[in-house]
Amino acid sequence: MLRIPCPHCGERDYTEFRYAGDATKTRPAHGTTDARAWHDHVFLFVNPKGPHREHWQHVQGCRQWLVLERDTGTNAVGRSWLARAGEPS
Amino acid sequence: MTASARLPAGGRIDREQPLSFVLDHRLLTGYAGDTLASALLAQGIRLVGRSFKYHRPRGLLAAGVEEPNGLLTLGEGGRRTPNVPATVVELHEGLFCQRQNGWPSVDFDLMAATSWLAPLLGAGFYYKTFMGPRRGSWMFYEPFIRRAAGLGRADHLPDPDRYETRHAFTDVLVIGAGPAGLAAARAASRAGCRVTLVEQDFLLGGSLLSAAIGSADDILRATLEADVAAMPNVEVLRRTTALGVYDGDTVALVERHDHARPDPSKGEAREVVITLRARAIVHATGAIERSLVFGDNDRPGVMLAGAVRTYLNRYAVAVGRQAVIATNNDSAWSTALDLAGAGVGVTLLDERIEAGNGLADAARRAGVDVRHEVRLCRALGRRAVQGVEFARRGGAIERRACDVVGISGGWSPTLHLTSHTGSKPTFDVGLDGFVPGPFAPGHYGAGAIMGTRSLARSLAEGHAVGDAAARHVGAAASAGSAPAPTEEAPTGHAASPPDRAPGRGKAFVDFQNDVTTRDIELAHEEGYHSVEHLKRFTTLGMGTDQGKTSNVDAARHMAALRGIDMAAAGTTTYRPPYTPVSVGALAGRSKGTHFRATRRTPMHDWHLMNGAVMIEAGPWLRPWYYRWAGRAVGSAYVEEMRLVRTGVGISDVSSLGKIDVRGPDAALFLDRVYVNAFAKLPVGKARYGVMLNDDATVLDDGTTARFDDNTFFMTTTTAQAAEVMSWLEFLLQTAWPELRVQVVSVTDRWAGMSVAGPKAREAIALALPGVDLSSEALPYMGVREFDLDGTPVRILRLSFSGELAYEIYVPADKGTSMWTHLLEQAAPLGMRPYGLEALASLRIEKGHVAGLELDHRNTLDDLGLGAMASKSKAFIGRELAGREALKKPGRWSLVGLELLEPTAKLRGGAILFSRHDALEGHGRGYITSVTWSTEHHKLIALALYEDGRMHEGEEILCAYPLKNEIVRARIVSPMFVDPSGERVRA
Amino acid sequence: MLKALSALTTPLNGRDGADGRRRLRLSELRGWHVVQLGVFTGGHAALATAVRTAVGFELPVSPTEATVLDAAIVFRIAADQYWVVTPDPSLVTTLALAVPADAGTVTPLSESRTRLVIEGPDSRTVLSRLVALDLHPGVFSIGHFAQAGVHHVGGLLYRAAADRYEFFALRTYAVSIWEVLADAALPIGYDASF
């Protein structure tokens, strides 16, 4: 049972969360007309084995979207922060 | 059967508490404190089963979870549980068990004739014989093979017992309550931690339980148990097995209550699966003794030496009167000494030149006949061992009569759980076994699992890791000093790895799956060299015991054949569960009505009391149809449709997703997420909107109403409500946090009901006389919120059915009251409720797309909604909607179908072909939804078809291979009802 | 004119435990209101001031500990969202009028939740069968709350007293949650009342 540190609620079972994948990319600004930029954002992923950042939402808890550091090779979980707040310095 | 083997005194059994149990319809007696295995042995029952392939007579090998032979079927009827090792069953009154795999009985087994076929039944036999070029031969032989080879039978009855699950948390989890585990739990608890100590046995003490009552080890055990029991911060879980260690240091435990004969009618659980999250884990799982490989080593009475000692000291059962103990290490000397002390004649055969300090002298003093540098060649006897042949290397064969053989091939650390964490076992030459690899942070090991055989060192290690684990979780207090034993039992290691002495007979490595040294040689000859290939070719280690006593011996044999060392040979991968677990325990209470939580609308009880037949729609329970309209859905929904097309009906739409979208930027936000414009939606109006995913496929549709400048009320489809909510939150929290918008799900706050039909306005006017429902005051797509004696009421004039219709929303607690009020007041108009089937059919007739059409592959154009996309603003999915592949001809798009054969059927999922196509492959599309049309008096359908509307008027074929049906249909407009929309605007 | 009904209108009769004990009491608390306050980016100070001025209390900082006042219990349910739970309907109106439109929102949710009360010496034991939270008294002390899944449905669990927990369940799931609670309580014995 992966345990995810929710920045608001604390550590919880991953079954309380919803997974939304890669959080390393920046979404093109709304209204960007460059189809290539959208193509790259929507379809191209690095899918690394090792340290990664992912979007998860604590759907059964505070419903906050967060960024989680997870090693995709070992499932080791690192830091997390609220997506809207940005990475803590 | 022989006479009772129970000693007159001793053991950890309660002779004041005799227990009756039934084996193969024979009434037997044991004592509280017995296992089923010890009770059988005490009764002189040696023969416990027939082997898997050859039906050879088998007896108990072990005294614990590693038992490969003594698998029995427990219980009757729905409680029947096959393949349970007798060694793990705590005896209780009324226990009912049967031996397995013998026909007509285990004692007299005709299937033993398969032994004559043995040359045919070697490794790979099934694959080669039945899976070869002659296809179908497996089908022919399978029933015979299944009957001949196999274990116990499961039943097909529902299990009447109750199973529970629970969540648990702890600072330090200690797995195993042997000396190391007890010392670790003692230390960690004294340092102030929350400690959970789990032990699969019903007693604490592990290896110490096998020491004689009153011995120094026994006293030590009692002291350690008392120390742990005195700590309020320790939770001790007996009869609890750690099945697996998972991510996040979560450990799955199963706690068994069979001994207490739980009563499900009182809510008592037979087994409880505990999901435990630990901050640190101490692995003190001990070690499992290995057997020796020699001819006919499976004869009943050949047992692990440690098990012989356990039966003697713990259960007061002398398994034989004349024992041969054969070993390559010191541990079996304790067995020899204890047996001799109990008056059993003992011959000790040690493969080594000499044993540990002073052992040989002590043994001789106790009257043991000690022989060094000899190996067992063969066991004699058939249904019970009657003697052994042994020899010096290269020397002449000697014989010795006996009725029990205790063997010890060394000890394998129980590193299953540490392996689950990803720690790869490494081979320890000194120990002649695999030990855990490096531990993950927060994981510790102590005692026999680390290869430690000395009691004093096990205690010291346990104490040290208990302390370290406590520090890992931040405990500050001191753990005090380690417990110490008063005397040291023999604990030496194997001086030399055992190898097989020459001797006739089958030499079994894996008893449960009947794998012999010859099978391993065969695997080698055929090129299945790696341990993983060896396992799959021979099925070695694939039984219910997972090769706990055999894996290392097998690897050793293969390593010898290949001329490599054990480290290079390695082990197979250990996976959970450590020991078998019942499916019932894993399911817990999540079965039947508790399989998952269900949602009920505010009018649920009214529906039940008023003739609704309910149906599950996702998590929701919704009225499917009402009995007023018919006794079966097929006729009832058509009747309900007619009511809506000709009069007025009311339907519960509370399950629609409802989201409050509020804030100064709410309009701007909606403009971004919907393909059509919302910024200029006037207050008091609603608009149908469609959302796309980023990749331009359609996500959902629904209606959003504006109640004031900053307040919007969005509805989504029932199916996509959770999806849409998460998506809006995702956008606001990750992409556009600067927008001043809050989205809140209000699905549960509002009860929704749709009043639809030509008489809908009249009906509502009767119920809400003060409300102006004229088209001027409330036009099509108009919305209104008003106060009804302190209750906020929302009316939205929109239509799913294609008729004049209104959706009325009131706070959920007033839902039933409003619903009954509407029905009562509109009764003169004949208003009645209609269910989900009619609701869905009405929308099919109107050509409204819904979940069945929205398959997450279609674009706006595919669904005929292309015109909705705004040309003047950006919206999510706009750029990728222009992708070449989405614009190419040949896409499957929405059409209507009408059936051309009045006696045939249209079916959802039917594959569509043009009349000239060969009827094969994926066709040109498929039917998404079908209904009877009350307007057209025929079956109609919505479908996705290649270049859809371009083929309007064309006759096509609908194939339904599951029923061998091919019917003709015509492609028509999907709008079967009122295409100009006059009715909804009436 | 319109009559309010609880979601729990199907009575589940009390059932005894193994030896006739009834160590758990299950009930529903009625006559209360909840509003959700949502704060826009940059709107926190204005909203906090408005709340302080209008109703006289501070918004809590802790995401795990409720602020218990005479008039209300306040939960910080997310970084930018709060729940005010109160028996006083006028407090709801006051808040709705007080919060500036460009600082945040006030969403009434009273009818959307069913407030289940789980009381008795074994309440923690029963809850541990349903919710993956560490309810050890040293961790989840009185006044603590958590939003978590019960039977995989999200809700808010609040420890109101030593042996009293309150669970704010989504109304449409309330019967199902009730049933699963009652089933989990079977071995302990419960007394259910409406």
PDB file of C-alpha atoms in Angstrom, chain B residues 502-578:
ATOM      1  CA  PRO B 502      24.054 -43.712  -3.268  1.00  0.00           C
ATOM      2  CA  GLY B 503      20.893 -45.660  -2.617  1.00  0.00           C
ATOM      3  CA  ARG B 504      17.916 -47.070  -4.386  1.00  0.00           C
ATOM      4  CA  GLY B 505      14.388 -45.639  -4.348  1.00  0.00           C
ATOM      5  CA  LYS B 506      13.023 -42.269  -5.227  1.00  0.00           C
ATOM      6  CA  ALA B 507      14.786 -39.427  -3.481  1.00  0.00           C
ATOM      7  CA  PHE B 508      12.271 -36.654  -2.999  1.00  0.00           C
ATOM      8  CA  VAL B 509      13.247 -33.023  -2.899  1.00  0.00           C
ATOM      9  CA  ASP B 510       9.769 -31.497  -3.012  1.00  0.00           C
ATOM     10  CA  PHE B 511       7.424 -33.844  -1.196  1.00  0.00           C
ATOM     11  CA  GLN B 512       4.234 -32.009  -1.959  1.00  0.00           C
ATOM     12  CA  ASN B 513       4.677 -31.899  -5.713  1.00  0.00           C
ATOM     13  CA  ASP B 514       6.457 -35.258  -5.939  1.00  0.00           C
ATOM     14  CA  VAL B 515       9.649 -33.816  -7.411  1.00  0.00           C
ATOM     15  CA  THR B 516      12.666 -36.107  -7.137  1.00  0.00           C
ATOM     16  CA  THR B 517      16.365 -35.696  -7.786  1.00  0.00           C
ATOM     17  CA  ARG B 518      15.750 -37.519 -11.048  1.00  0.00           C
ATOM     18  CA  ASP B 519      13.322 -34.766 -12.130  1.00  0.00           C
ATOM     19  CA  ILE B 520      15.958 -32.152 -11.444  1.00  0.00           C
ATOM     20  CA  GLU B 521      18.446 -34.144 -13.488  1.00  0.00           C
ATOM     21  CA  LEU B 522      15.883 -34.321 -16.274  1.00  0.00           C
ATOM     22  CA  ALA B 523      15.389 -30.566 -16.142  1.00  0.00           C
ATOM     23  CA  HIS B 524      19.134 -30.176 -16.400  1.00  0.00           C
ATOM     24  CA  GLU B 525      19.336 -32.533 -19.376  1.00  0.00           C
ATOM     25  CA  GLU B 526      16.574 -30.645 -21.136  1.00  0.00           C
ATOM     26  CA  GLY B 527      18.240 -27.306 -20.587  1.00  0.00           C
ATOM     27  CA  TYR B 528      16.036 -25.854 -17.853  1.00  0.00           C
ATOM     28  CA  HIS B 529      19.007 -24.679 -15.831  1.00  0.00           C
ATOM     29  CA  SER B 530      18.044 -21.536 -13.978  1.00  0.00           C
ATOM     30  CA  VAL B 531      16.139 -21.930 -10.733  1.00  0.00           C
ATOM     31  CA  GLU B 532      13.175 -20.135 -12.274  1.00  0.00           C
ATOM     32  CA  HIS B 533      13.095 -22.543 -15.230  1.00  0.00           C
ATOM     33  CA  LEU B 534      13.672 -25.529 -12.966  1.00  0.00           C
ATOM     34  CA  LYS B 535      10.696 -24.476 -10.889  1.00  0.00           C
ATOM     35  CA  ARG B 536       8.356 -24.198 -13.842  1.00  0.00           C
ATOM     36  CA  PHE B 537       9.563 -27.343 -15.576  1.00  0.00           C
ATOM     37  CA  THR B 538       9.306 -29.575 -12.516  1.00  0.00           C
ATOM     38  CA  THR B 539       6.632 -27.615 -10.541  1.00  0.00           C
ATOM     39  CA  LEU B 540       9.132 -27.685  -7.693  1.00  0.00           C
ATOM     40  CA  GLY B 541       8.175 -25.248  -4.962  1.00  0.00           C
ATOM     41  CA  MET B 542       4.835 -24.521  -6.571  1.00  0.00           C
ATOM     42  CA  GLY B 543       2.696 -26.363  -4.049  1.00  0.00           C
ATOM     43  CA  THR B 544       0.738 -24.858  -1.204  1.00  0.00           C
ATOM     44  CA  ASP B 545       3.896 -25.023   0.918  1.00  0.00           C
ATOM     45  CA  GLN B 546       5.797 -23.058  -1.748  1.00  0.00           C
ATOM     46  CA  GLY B 547       8.824 -25.282  -1.256  1.00  0.00           C
ATOM     47  CA  LYS B 548       9.702 -24.082   2.224  1.00  0.00           C
ATOM     48  CA  THR B 549      11.658 -27.252   2.986  1.00  0.00           C
ATOM     49  CA  SER B 550      12.807 -27.990  -0.561  1.00  0.00           C
ATOM     50  CA  ASN B 551      13.907 -24.929  -2.525  1.00  0.00           C
ATOM     51  CA  VAL B 552      17.451 -24.819  -1.233  1.00  0.00           C
ATOM     52  CA  ASP B 553      18.009 -28.542  -1.733  1.00  0.00           C
ATOM     53  CA  ALA B 554      16.735 -28.239  -5.293  1.00  0.00           C
ATOM     54  CA  ALA B 555      18.978 -25.296  -6.050  1.00  0.00           C
ATOM     55  CA  ARG B 556      21.899 -27.157  -4.542  1.00  0.00           C
ATOM     56  CA  HIS B 557      21.260 -30.197  -6.688  1.00  0.00           C
ATOM     57  CA  MET B 558      21.028 -28.118  -9.838  1.00  0.00           C
ATOM     58  CA  ALA B 559      24.121 -26.118  -8.876  1.00  0.00           C
ATOM     59  CA  ALA B 560      26.039 -29.385  -8.493  1.00  0.00           C
ATOM     60  CA  LEU B 561      24.857 -30.586 -11.897  1.00  0.00           C
ATOM     61  CA  ARG B 562      25.943 -27.323 -13.466  1.00  0.00           C
ATOM     62  CA  GLY B 563      29.197 -27.143 -11.545  1.00  0.00           C
ATOM     63  CA  ILE B 564      28.440 -23.718 -10.113  1.00  0.00           C
ATOM     64  CA  ASP B 565      28.213 -22.507  -6.547  1.00  0.00           C
ATOM     65  CA  MET B 566      25.021 -21.736  -4.672  1.00  0.00           C
ATOM     66  CA  ALA B 567      25.479 -17.980  -4.802  1.00  0.00           C
ATOM     67  CA  ALA B 568      25.448 -18.203  -8.587  1.00  0.00           C
ATOM     68  CA  ALA B 569      22.458 -20.558  -8.591  1.00  0.00           C
ATOM     69  CA  GLY B 570      20.393 -18.152  -6.481  1.00  0.00           C
ATOM     70  CA  THR B 571      16.789 -18.602  -5.399  1.00  0.00           C
ATOM     71  CA  THR B 572      13.438 -18.102  -7.033  1.00  0.00           C
ATOM     72  CA  THR B 573      11.471 -14.965  -6.240  1.00  0.00           C
ATOM     73  CA  TYR B 574       9.406 -14.963  -3.059  1.00  0.00           C
ATOM     74  CA  ARG B 575       6.006 -13.431  -3.430  1.00  0.00           C
ATOM     75  CA  PRO B 576       3.112 -12.935  -1.020  1.00  0.00           C
ATOM     76  CA  PRO B 577       1.326 -14.609   0.612  1.00  0.00           C
ATOM     77  CA  TYR B 578       3.816 -16.306   2.918  1.00  0.00           C
TER      78      TYR B 578
END
